[in-house]
Coordinates of C-alpha atoms (C1' of nucleotides) in Angstrom, one line a residue:
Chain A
X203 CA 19.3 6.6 18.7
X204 CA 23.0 6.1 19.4
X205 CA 23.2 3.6 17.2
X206 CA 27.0 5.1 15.4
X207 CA 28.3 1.9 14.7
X208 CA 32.3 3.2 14.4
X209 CA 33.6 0.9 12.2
X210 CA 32.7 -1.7 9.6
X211 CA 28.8 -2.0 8.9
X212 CA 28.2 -4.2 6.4
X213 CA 25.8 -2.5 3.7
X214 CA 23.1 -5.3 4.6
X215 CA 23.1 -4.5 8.2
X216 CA 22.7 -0.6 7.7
X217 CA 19.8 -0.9 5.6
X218 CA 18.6 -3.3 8.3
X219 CA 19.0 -0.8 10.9
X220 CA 17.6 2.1 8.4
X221 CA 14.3 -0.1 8.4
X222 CA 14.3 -0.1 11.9
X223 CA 15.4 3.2 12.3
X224 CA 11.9 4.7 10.0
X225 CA 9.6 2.4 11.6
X226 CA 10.6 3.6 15.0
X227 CA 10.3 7.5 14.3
X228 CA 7.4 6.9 11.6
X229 CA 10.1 8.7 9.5
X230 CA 13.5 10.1 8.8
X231 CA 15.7 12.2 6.3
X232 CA 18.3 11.5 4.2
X233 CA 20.6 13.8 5.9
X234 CA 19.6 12.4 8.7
X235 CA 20.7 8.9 7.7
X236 CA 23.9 10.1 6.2
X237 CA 25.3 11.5 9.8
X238 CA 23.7 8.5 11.4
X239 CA 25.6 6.2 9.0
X240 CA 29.1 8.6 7.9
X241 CA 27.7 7.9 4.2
X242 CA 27.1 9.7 1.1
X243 CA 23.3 10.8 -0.4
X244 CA 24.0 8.9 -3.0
X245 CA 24.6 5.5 -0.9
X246 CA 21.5 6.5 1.6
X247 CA 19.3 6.7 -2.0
X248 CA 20.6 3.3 -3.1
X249 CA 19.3 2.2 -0.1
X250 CA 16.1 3.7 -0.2
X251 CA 15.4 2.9 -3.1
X252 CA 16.1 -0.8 -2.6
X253 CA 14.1 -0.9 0.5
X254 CA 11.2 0.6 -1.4
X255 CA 11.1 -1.9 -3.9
X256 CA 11.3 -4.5 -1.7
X257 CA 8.1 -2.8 0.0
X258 CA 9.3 -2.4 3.7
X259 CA 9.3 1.4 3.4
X260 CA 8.0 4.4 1.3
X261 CA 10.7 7.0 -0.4
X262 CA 9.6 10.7 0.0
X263 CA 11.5 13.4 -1.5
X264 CA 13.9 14.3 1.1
X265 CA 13.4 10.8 3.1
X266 CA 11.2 7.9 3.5
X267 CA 8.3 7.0 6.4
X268 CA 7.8 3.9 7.4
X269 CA 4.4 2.1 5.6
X270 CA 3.3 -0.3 9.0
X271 CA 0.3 2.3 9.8
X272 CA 0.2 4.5 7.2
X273 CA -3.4 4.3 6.3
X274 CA -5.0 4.5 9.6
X275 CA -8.1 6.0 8.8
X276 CA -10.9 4.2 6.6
X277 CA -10.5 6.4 3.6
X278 CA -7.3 8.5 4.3
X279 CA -5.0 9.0 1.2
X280 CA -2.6 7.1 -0.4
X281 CA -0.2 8.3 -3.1
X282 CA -1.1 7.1 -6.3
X283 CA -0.3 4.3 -8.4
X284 CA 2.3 5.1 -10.6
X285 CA 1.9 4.3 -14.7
X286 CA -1.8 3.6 -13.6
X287 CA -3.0 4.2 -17.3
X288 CA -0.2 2.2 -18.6
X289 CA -1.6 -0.2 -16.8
X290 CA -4.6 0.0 -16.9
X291 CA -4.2 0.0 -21.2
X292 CA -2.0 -3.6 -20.6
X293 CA -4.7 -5.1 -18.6
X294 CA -7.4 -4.1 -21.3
X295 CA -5.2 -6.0 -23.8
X296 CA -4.5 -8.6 -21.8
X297 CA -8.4 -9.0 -21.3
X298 CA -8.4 -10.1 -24.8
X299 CA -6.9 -13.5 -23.9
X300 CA -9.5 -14.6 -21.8
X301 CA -12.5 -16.3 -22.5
X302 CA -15.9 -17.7 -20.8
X303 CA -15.7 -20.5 -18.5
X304 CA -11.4 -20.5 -18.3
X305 CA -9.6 -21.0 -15.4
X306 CA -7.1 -18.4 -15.0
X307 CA -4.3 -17.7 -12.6
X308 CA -3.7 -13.9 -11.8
X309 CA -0.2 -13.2 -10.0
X310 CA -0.4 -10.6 -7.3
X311 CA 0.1 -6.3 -8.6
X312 CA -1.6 -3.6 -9.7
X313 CA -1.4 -4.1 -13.1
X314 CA -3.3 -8.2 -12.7
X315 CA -5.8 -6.1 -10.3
X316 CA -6.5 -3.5 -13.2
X317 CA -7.1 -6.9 -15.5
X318 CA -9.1 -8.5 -12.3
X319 CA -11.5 -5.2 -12.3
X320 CA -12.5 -5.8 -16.2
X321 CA -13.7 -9.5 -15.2
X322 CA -16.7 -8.5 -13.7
X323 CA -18.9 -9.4 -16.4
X324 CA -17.8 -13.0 -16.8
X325 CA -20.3 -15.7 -15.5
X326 CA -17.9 -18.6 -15.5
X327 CA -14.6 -17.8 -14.8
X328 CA -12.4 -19.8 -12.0
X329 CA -9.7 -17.6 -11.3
X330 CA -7.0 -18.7 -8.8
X331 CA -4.5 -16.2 -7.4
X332 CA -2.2 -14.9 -4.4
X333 CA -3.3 -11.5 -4.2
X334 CA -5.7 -10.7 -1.2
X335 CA -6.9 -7.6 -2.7
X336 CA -7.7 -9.3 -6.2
X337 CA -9.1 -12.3 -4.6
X338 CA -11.5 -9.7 -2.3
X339 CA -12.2 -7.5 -5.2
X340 CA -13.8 -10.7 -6.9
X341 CA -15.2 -11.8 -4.2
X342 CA -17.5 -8.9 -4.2
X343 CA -17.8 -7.7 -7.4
X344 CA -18.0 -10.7 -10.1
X345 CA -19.7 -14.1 -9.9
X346 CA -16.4 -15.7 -10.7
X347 CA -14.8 -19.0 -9.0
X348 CA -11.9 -18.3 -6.3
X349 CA -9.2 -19.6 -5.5
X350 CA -6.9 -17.8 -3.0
X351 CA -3.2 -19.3 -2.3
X352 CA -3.1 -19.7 1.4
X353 CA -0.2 -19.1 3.9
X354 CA 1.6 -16.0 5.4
X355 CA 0.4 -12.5 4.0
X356 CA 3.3 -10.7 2.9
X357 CA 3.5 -7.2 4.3
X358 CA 2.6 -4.4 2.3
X359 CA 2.0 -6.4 -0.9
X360 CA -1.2 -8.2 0.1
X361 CA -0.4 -11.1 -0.9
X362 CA 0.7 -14.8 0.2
X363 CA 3.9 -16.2 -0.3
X364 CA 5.8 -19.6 1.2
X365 CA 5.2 -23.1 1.3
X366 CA 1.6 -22.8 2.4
X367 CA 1.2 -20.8 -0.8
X368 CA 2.3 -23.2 -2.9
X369 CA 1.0 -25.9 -1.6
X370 CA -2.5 -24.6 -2.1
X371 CA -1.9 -24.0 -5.8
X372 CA 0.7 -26.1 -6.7
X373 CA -1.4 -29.4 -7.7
X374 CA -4.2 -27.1 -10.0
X375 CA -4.2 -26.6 -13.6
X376 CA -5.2 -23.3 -15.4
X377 CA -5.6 -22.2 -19.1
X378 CA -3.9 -18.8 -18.6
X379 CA -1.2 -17.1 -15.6
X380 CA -1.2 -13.5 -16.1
X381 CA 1.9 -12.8 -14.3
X382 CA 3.6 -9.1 -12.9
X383 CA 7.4 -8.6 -12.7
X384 CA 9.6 -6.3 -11.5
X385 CA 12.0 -6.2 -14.0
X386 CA 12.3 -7.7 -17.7
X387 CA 15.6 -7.8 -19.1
X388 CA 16.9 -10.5 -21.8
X389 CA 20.5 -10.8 -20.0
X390 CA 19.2 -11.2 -16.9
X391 CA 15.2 -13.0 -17.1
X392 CA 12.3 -12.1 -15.5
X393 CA 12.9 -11.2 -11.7
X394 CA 11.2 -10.0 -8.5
X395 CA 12.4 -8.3 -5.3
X396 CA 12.3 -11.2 -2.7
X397 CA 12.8 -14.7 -2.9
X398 CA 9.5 -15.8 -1.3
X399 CA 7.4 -14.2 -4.0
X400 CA 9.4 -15.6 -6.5
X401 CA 8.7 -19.3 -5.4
X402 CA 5.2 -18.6 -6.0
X403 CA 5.7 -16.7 -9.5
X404 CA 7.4 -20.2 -10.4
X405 CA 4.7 -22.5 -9.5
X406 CA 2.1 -19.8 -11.2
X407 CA 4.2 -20.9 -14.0
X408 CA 4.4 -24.6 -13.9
X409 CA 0.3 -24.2 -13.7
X410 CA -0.6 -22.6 -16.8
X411 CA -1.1 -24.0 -20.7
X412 CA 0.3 -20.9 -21.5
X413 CA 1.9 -18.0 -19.8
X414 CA 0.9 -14.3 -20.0
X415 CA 3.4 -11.6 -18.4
X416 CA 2.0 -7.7 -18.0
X417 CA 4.9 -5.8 -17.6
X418 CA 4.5 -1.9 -18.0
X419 CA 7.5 -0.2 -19.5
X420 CA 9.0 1.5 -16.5
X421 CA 10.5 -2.4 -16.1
X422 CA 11.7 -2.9 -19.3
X423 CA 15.4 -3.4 -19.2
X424 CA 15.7 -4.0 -15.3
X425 CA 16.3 -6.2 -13.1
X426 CA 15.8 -6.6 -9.1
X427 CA 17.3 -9.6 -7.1
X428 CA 15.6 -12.8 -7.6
X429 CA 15.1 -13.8 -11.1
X430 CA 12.3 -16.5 -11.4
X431 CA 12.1 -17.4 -15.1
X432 CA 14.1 -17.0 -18.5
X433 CA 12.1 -15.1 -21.1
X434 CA 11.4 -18.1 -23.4
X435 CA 9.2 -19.4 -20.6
X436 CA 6.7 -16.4 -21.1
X437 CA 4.0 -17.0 -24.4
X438 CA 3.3 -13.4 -24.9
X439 CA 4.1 -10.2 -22.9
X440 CA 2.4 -7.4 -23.1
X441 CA 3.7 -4.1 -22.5
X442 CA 2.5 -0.4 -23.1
X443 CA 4.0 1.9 -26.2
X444 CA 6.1 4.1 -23.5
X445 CA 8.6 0.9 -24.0
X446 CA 11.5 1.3 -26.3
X447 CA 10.9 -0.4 -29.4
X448 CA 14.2 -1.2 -30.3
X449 CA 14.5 -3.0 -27.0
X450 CA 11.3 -4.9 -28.2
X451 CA 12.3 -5.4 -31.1
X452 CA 15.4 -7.3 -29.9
X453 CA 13.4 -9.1 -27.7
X454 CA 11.1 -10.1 -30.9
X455 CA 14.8 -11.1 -32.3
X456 CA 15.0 -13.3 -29.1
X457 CA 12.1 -15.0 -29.7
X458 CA 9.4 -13.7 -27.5
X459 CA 6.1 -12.5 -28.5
X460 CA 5.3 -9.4 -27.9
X461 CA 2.4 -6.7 -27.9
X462 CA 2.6 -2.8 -27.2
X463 CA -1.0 -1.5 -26.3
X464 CA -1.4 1.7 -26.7
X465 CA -2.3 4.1 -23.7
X466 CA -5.1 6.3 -23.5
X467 CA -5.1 9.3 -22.4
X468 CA -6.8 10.4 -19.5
X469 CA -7.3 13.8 -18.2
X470 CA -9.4 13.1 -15.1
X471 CA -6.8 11.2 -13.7
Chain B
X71 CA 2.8 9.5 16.9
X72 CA 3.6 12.4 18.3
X73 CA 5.3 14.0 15.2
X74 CA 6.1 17.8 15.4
X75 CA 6.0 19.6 12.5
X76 CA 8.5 21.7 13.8
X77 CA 11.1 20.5 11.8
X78 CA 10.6 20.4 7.6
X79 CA 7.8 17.7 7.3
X80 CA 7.6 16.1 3.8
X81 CA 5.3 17.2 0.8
X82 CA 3.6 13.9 0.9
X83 CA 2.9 13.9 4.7
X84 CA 1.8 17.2 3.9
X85 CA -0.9 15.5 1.7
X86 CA -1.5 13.1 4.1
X87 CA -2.5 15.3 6.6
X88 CA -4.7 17.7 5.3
X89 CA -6.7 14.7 4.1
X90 CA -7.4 13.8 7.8
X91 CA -7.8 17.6 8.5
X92 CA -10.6 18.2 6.0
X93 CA -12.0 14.8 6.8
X94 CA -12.1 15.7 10.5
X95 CA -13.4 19.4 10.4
X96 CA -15.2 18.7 7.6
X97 CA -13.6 21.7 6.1
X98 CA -10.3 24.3 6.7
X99 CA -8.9 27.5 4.6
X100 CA -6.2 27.9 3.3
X101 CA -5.1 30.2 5.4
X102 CA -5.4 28.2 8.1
X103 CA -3.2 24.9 6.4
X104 CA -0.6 28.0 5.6
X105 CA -0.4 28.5 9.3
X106 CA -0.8 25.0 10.4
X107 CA 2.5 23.8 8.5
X108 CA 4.1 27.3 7.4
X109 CA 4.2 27.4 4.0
X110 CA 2.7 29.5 1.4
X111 CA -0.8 29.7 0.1
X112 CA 1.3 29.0 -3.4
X113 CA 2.0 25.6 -2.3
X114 CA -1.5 25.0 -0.4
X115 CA -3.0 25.4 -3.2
X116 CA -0.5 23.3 -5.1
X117 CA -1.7 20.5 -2.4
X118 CA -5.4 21.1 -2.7
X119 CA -5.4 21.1 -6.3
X120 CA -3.4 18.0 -6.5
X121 CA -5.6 16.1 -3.5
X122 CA -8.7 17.3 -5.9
X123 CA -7.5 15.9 -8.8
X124 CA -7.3 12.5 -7.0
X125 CA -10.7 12.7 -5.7
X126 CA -9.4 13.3 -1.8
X127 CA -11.3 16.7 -1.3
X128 CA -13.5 19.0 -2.7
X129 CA -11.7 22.9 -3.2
X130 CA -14.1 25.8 -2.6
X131 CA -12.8 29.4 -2.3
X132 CA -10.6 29.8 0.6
X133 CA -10.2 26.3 1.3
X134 CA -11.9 22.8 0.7
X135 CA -14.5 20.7 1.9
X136 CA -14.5 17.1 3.2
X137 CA -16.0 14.2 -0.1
X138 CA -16.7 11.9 2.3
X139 CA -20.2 11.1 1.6
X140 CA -19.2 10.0 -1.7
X141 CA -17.0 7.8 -0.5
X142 CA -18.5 5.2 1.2
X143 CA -17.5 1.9 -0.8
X144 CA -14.6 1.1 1.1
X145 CA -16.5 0.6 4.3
X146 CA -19.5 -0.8 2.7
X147 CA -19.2 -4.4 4.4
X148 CA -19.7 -2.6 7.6
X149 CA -23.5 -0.8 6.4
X150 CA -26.0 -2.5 7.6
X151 CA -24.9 -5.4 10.7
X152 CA -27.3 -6.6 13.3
X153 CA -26.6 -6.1 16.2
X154 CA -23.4 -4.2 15.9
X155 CA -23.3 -2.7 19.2
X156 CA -23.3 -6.3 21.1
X157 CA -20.7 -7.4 19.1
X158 CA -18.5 -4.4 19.4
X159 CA -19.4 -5.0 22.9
X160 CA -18.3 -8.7 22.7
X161 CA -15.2 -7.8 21.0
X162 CA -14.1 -5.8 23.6
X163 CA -14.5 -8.5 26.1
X164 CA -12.5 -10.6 24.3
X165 CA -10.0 -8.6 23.6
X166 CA -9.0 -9.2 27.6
X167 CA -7.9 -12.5 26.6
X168 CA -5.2 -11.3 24.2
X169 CA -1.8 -11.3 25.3
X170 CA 0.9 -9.3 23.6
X171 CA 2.9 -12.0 21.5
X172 CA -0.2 -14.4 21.4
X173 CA -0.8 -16.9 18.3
X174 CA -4.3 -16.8 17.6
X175 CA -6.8 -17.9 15.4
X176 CA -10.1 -15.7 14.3
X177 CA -12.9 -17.7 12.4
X178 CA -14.8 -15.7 9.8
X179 CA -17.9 -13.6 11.1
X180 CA -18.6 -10.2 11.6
X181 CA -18.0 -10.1 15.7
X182 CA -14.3 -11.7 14.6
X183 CA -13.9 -8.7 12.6
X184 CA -15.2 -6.3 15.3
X185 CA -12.5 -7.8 17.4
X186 CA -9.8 -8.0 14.9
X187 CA -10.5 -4.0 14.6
X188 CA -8.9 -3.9 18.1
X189 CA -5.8 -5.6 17.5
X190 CA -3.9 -2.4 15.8
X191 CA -2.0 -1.8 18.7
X192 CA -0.6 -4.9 19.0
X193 CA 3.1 -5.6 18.1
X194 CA 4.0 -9.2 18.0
X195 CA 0.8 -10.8 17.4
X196 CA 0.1 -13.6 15.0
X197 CA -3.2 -14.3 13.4
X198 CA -4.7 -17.3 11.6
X199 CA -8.1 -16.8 9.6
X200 CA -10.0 -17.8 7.0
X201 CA -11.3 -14.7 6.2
X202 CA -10.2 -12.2 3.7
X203 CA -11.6 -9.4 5.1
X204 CA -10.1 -9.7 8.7
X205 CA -6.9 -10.6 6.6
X206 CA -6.9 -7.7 4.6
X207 CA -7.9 -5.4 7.0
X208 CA -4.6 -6.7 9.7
X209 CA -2.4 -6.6 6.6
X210 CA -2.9 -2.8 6.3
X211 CA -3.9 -1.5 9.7
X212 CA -1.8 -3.9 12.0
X213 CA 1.8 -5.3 12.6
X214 CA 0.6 -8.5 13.2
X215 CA 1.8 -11.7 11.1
X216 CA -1.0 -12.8 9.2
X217 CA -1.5 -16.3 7.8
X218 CA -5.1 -17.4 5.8
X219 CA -6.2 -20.5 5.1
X220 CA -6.3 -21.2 1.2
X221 CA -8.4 -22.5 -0.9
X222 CA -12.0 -21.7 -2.5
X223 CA -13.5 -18.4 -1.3
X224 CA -17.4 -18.8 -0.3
X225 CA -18.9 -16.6 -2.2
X226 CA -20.5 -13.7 -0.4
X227 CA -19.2 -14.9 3.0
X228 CA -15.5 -13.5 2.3
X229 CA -13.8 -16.6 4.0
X230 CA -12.5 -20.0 2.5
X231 CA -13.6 -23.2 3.1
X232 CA -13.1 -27.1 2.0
X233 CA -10.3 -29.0 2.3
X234 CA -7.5 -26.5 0.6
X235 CA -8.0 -24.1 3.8
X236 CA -7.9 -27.1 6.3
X237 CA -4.5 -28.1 4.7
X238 CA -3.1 -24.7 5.2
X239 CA -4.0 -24.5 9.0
X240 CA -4.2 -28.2 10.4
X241 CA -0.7 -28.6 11.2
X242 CA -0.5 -24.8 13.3
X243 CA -1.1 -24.5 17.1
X244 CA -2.6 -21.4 18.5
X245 CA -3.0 -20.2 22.1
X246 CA -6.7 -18.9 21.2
X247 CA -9.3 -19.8 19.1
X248 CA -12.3 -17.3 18.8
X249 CA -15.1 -18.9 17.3
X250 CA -18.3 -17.4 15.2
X251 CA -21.2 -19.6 15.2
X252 CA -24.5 -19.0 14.1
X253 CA -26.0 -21.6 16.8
X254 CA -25.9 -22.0 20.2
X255 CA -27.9 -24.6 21.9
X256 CA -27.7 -26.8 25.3
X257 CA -28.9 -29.9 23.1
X258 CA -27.8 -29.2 19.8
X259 CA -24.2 -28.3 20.5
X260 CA -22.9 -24.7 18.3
X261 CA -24.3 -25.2 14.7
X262 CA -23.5 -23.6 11.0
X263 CA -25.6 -23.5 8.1
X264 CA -23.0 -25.1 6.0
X265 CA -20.9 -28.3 5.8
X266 CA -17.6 -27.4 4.1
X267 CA -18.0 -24.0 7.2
X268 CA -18.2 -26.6 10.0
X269 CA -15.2 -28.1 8.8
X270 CA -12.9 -25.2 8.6
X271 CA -14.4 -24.6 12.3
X272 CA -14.3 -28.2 14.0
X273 CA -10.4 -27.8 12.8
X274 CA -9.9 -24.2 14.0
X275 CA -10.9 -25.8 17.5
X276 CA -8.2 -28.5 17.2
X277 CA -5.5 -26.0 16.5
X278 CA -6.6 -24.2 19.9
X279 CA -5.3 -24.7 23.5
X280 CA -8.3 -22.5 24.4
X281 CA -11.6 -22.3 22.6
X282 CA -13.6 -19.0 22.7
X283 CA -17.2 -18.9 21.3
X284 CA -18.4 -15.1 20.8
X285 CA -21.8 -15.3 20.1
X286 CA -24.3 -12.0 20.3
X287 CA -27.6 -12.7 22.4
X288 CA -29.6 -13.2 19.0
X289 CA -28.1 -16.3 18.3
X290 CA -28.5 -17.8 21.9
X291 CA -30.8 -21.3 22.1
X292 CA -30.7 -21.3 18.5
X293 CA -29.6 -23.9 15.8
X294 CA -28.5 -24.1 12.5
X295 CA -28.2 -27.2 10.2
X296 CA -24.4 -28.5 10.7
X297 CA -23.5 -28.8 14.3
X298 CA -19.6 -28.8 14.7
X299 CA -18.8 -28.8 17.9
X300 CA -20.5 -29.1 21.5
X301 CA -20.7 -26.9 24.0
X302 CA -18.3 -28.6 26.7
X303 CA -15.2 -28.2 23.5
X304 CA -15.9 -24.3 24.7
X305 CA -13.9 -23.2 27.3
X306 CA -15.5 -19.9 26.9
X307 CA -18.3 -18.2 25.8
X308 CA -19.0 -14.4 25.4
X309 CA -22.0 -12.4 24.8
X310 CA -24.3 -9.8 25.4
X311 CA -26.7 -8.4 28.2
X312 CA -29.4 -9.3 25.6
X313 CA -29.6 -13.0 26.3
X314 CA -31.8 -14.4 28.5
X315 CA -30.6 -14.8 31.8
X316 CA -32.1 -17.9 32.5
X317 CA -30.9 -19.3 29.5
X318 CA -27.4 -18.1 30.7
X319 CA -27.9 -20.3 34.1
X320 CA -28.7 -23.0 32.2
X321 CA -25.6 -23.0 30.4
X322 CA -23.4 -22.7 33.2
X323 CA -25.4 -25.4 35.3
X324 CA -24.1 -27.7 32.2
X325 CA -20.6 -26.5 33.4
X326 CA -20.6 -23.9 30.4
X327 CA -17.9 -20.6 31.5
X328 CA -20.2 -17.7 30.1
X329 CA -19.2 -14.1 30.3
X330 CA -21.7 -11.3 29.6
X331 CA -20.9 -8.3 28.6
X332 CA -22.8 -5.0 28.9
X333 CA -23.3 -3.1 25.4
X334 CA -22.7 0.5 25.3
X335 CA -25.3 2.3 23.6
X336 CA -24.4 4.1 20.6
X337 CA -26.2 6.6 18.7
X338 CA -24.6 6.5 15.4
X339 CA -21.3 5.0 14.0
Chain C
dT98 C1' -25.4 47.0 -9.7
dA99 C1' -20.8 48.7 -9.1
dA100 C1' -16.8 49.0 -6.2
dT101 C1' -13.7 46.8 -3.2
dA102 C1' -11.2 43.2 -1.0
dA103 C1' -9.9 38.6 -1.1
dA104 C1' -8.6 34.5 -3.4
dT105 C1' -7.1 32.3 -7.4
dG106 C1' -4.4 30.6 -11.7
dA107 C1' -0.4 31.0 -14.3
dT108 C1' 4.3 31.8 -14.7
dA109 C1' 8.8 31.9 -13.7
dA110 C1' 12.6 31.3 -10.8
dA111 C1' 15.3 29.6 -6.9
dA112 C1' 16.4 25.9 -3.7
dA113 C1' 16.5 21.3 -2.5
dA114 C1' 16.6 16.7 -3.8
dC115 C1' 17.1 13.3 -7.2
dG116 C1' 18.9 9.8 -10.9
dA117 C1' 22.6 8.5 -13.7
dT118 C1' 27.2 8.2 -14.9
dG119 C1' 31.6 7.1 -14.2
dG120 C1' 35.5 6.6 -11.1
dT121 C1' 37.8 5.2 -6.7
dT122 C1' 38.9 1.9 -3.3
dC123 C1' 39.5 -2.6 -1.6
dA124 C1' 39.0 -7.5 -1.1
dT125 C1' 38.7 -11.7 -3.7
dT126 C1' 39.5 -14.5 -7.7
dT127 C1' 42.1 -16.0 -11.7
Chain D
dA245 C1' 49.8 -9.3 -11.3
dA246 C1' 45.5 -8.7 -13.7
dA247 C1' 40.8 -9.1 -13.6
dT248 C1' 36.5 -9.1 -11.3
dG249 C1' 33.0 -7.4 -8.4
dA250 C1' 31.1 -5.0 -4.5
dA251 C1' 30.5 -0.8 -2.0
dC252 C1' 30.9 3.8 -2.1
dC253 C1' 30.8 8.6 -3.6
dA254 C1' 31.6 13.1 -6.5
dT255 C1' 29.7 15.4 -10.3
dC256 C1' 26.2 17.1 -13.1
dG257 C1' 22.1 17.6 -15.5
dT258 C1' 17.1 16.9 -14.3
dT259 C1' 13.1 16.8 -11.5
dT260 C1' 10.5 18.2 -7.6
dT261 C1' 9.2 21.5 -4.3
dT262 C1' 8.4 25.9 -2.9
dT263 C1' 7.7 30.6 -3.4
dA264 C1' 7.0 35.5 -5.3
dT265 C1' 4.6 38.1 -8.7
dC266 C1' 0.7 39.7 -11.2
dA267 C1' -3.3 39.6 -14.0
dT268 C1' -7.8 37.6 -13.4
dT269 C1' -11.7 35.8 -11.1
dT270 C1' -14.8 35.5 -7.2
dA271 C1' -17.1 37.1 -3.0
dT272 C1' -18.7 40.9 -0.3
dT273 C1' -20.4 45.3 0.5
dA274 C1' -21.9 49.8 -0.4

DNA sequence: TAATAAATGATAAAAAACGATGGTTCATTT
DNA sequence: AAATGAACCATCGTTTTTTATCATTTATTA
């Protein structure tokens, strides 16, 4: 792994070959990356981090391992979703909106596949969306309608994104979109890690009578790199009470609607 | 793979690991994990507790127990196929005709799947399908590029059809085609029970320099309503030691190419 | 059943790694 | 020259991870 480049390396190209670099040895440290790279801890976590969000590796304490072949084995374990309950509270509130024979569009993330797991009991429901795991879950477990965008399958989000995406969706119609964001922020809009998904977050957009975004409150305030709609856009967002409320408030005094579900506790886990 | 633990290995691969471990044995100690990756039972039990809590294991004294039969759900789709060992079988043979770097397409069906289960090793593959479960199963278990036709999923069949998935796939060329068909007949061509099916498979032959028909011997001098293609658009077809041989002549007198396989017997699995 | 050995849970404490803050450098823009 | 912004990093308080200790519970054996 010689790879020491001695001079100059552009901070896109290191995390480039730091992607490489974890996918070839299944996994690495951060020390390890700082001698490879001459760089700080701090720097190397930046990167992680980044490179997390944008799903082409999992952060560890101490390093990262690459997420190609992670889950081998049928049932093997995967760490657990983060904020599930929060979640799992906004999707229950978000349940509210829908009604009996609407079309809906669900966006692709955990929080849309927590809502997609309380429509089981719906007869009528047409329900169009990206998300291969929402689209299979449905499939299988509800007498809904489905509509699933077609085109490349993003990596490690199981979902579509691209032209071929769009163009499967982009001439419907639905009552609702119940959209998922990386980051809310009033400054900087609604944004998204990579600029393929946010193509399709826009068209899921342009579709709907009125737009629904679930947002748990770990992305309040942030932002990642490709915004994909200004706040006004959104009819209501829903959010769980961990959110600071005068950050809601002040986006109230902006103009958006907003509700705070409360979260249940859960022992069990 | 080949990952010593020599050097520190990370809490969550930790995790990871003794999943497989219990699932494996069936059961370990604690002693024996202590050993295994040289910590203490303190942190062992910090594991176990934690993998417990998420419904990875059961804990006993002095170590834990495999929950697998509790777990079945994930792997439900595969409980109860016909015939599985022939199409295994069948898989396999196909598989010869997969070339590292390939573009290929897989129609839905449940021998597709059996050989889509034996493209995990491959690196540069790309796969077209119209079937959500092949899809979803590459998306986590492969490094192949994955690209699924759109449009409205067919209920219990776990695949798209109509004219939203033939949009997404009718301008792509592949190097293979390996076709699914309920029907195979001399006179009545290769056949489907459905309409808006035939269609997505009269176009996934289009796309294809070479067509491959995988069909297990219980399907052989059969037919089903909608016929989509005839034999001599095959350039090959694969099954099992089950089919008549005679019938197998035939086919080739009528210039079919026919490859039979020989199934290996299976007890359980 | 009572005694004994083994394993466990709870607690605290140390070490390692982390996130956040603010500051430095350097190139580009105004 | 001043302002801006990107990349980087040192510092520090916090969190995670791991371990040792010890009272308690469980399994085994006498």
């Amino acid at each position: 792994m010689a790879v020491k480049k001695e001079e100059g390396i552009f901070a896109e190209e290191r995390k480039h070959m730091i992607v490489d670099l974890v996918n070839k040895n299944y996994k690495t440290t951060v020390s390890n990356l700082c001698s490879e790279f001459s760089v700080s801890p701090a720097t190397i976590r930046n990167d992680l981090r980044e490179l997390e969000d944008s799903g082409f590796l999992k952060r560890t304490h101490g390093g990262a391992i690459s997420n190609r072949k992670a889950n081998y084995e049928p049932n093997s374990y995967q760490k657990e979703i983060e904020y599930i309950d929060e979640k799992k509270a906004i999707a229950k509130m978000a349940l509210q909106c829908i009604n009996e024979g609407d079309t809906i569009a669900l966006d692709t993330g955990t929080t849309t596949f927590e809502l997609a797991k309380l429509l089981v009991d719906f007869q009528k429901l047409t329900v169009v969306t990206n998300d291969l795991q929402i689209a299979a879950f449905l499939e299988r477990n509800s007498d809904s309608n489905i509509i699933i965008a077609g085109g490349a399958v993003r990596r490690n989000f199981h979902c579509t994104t691209g032209k071929k995406a769009i163009d499967t969706i982009k001439d419907l119609n639905v009552d609702k979109t119940f959209l998922a964001s990386n980051g809310v922020s009033a400054k900087k809009g609604i944004s998204t890690p990579t600029i393929d998904m946010a193509g399709v977050k826009s068209v899921l957009i342009e579709l709907a009578d009125e737009v629904i975004l679930l947002t748990d409150s770990s992305k309040m305030d942030k932002s990642t790199f490709v915004r994909f709609a200004s706040l006004n856009q959104i009819d209501l967002l829903i959010t769980d009470s961990g959110a600071d409320k005068e950050y809601i408030d002040f986006l109230r005094a902006q103009g958006v609607e907003v509700e705070v579900c409360e979260t249940e506790k859960s022992e069990n886990k």
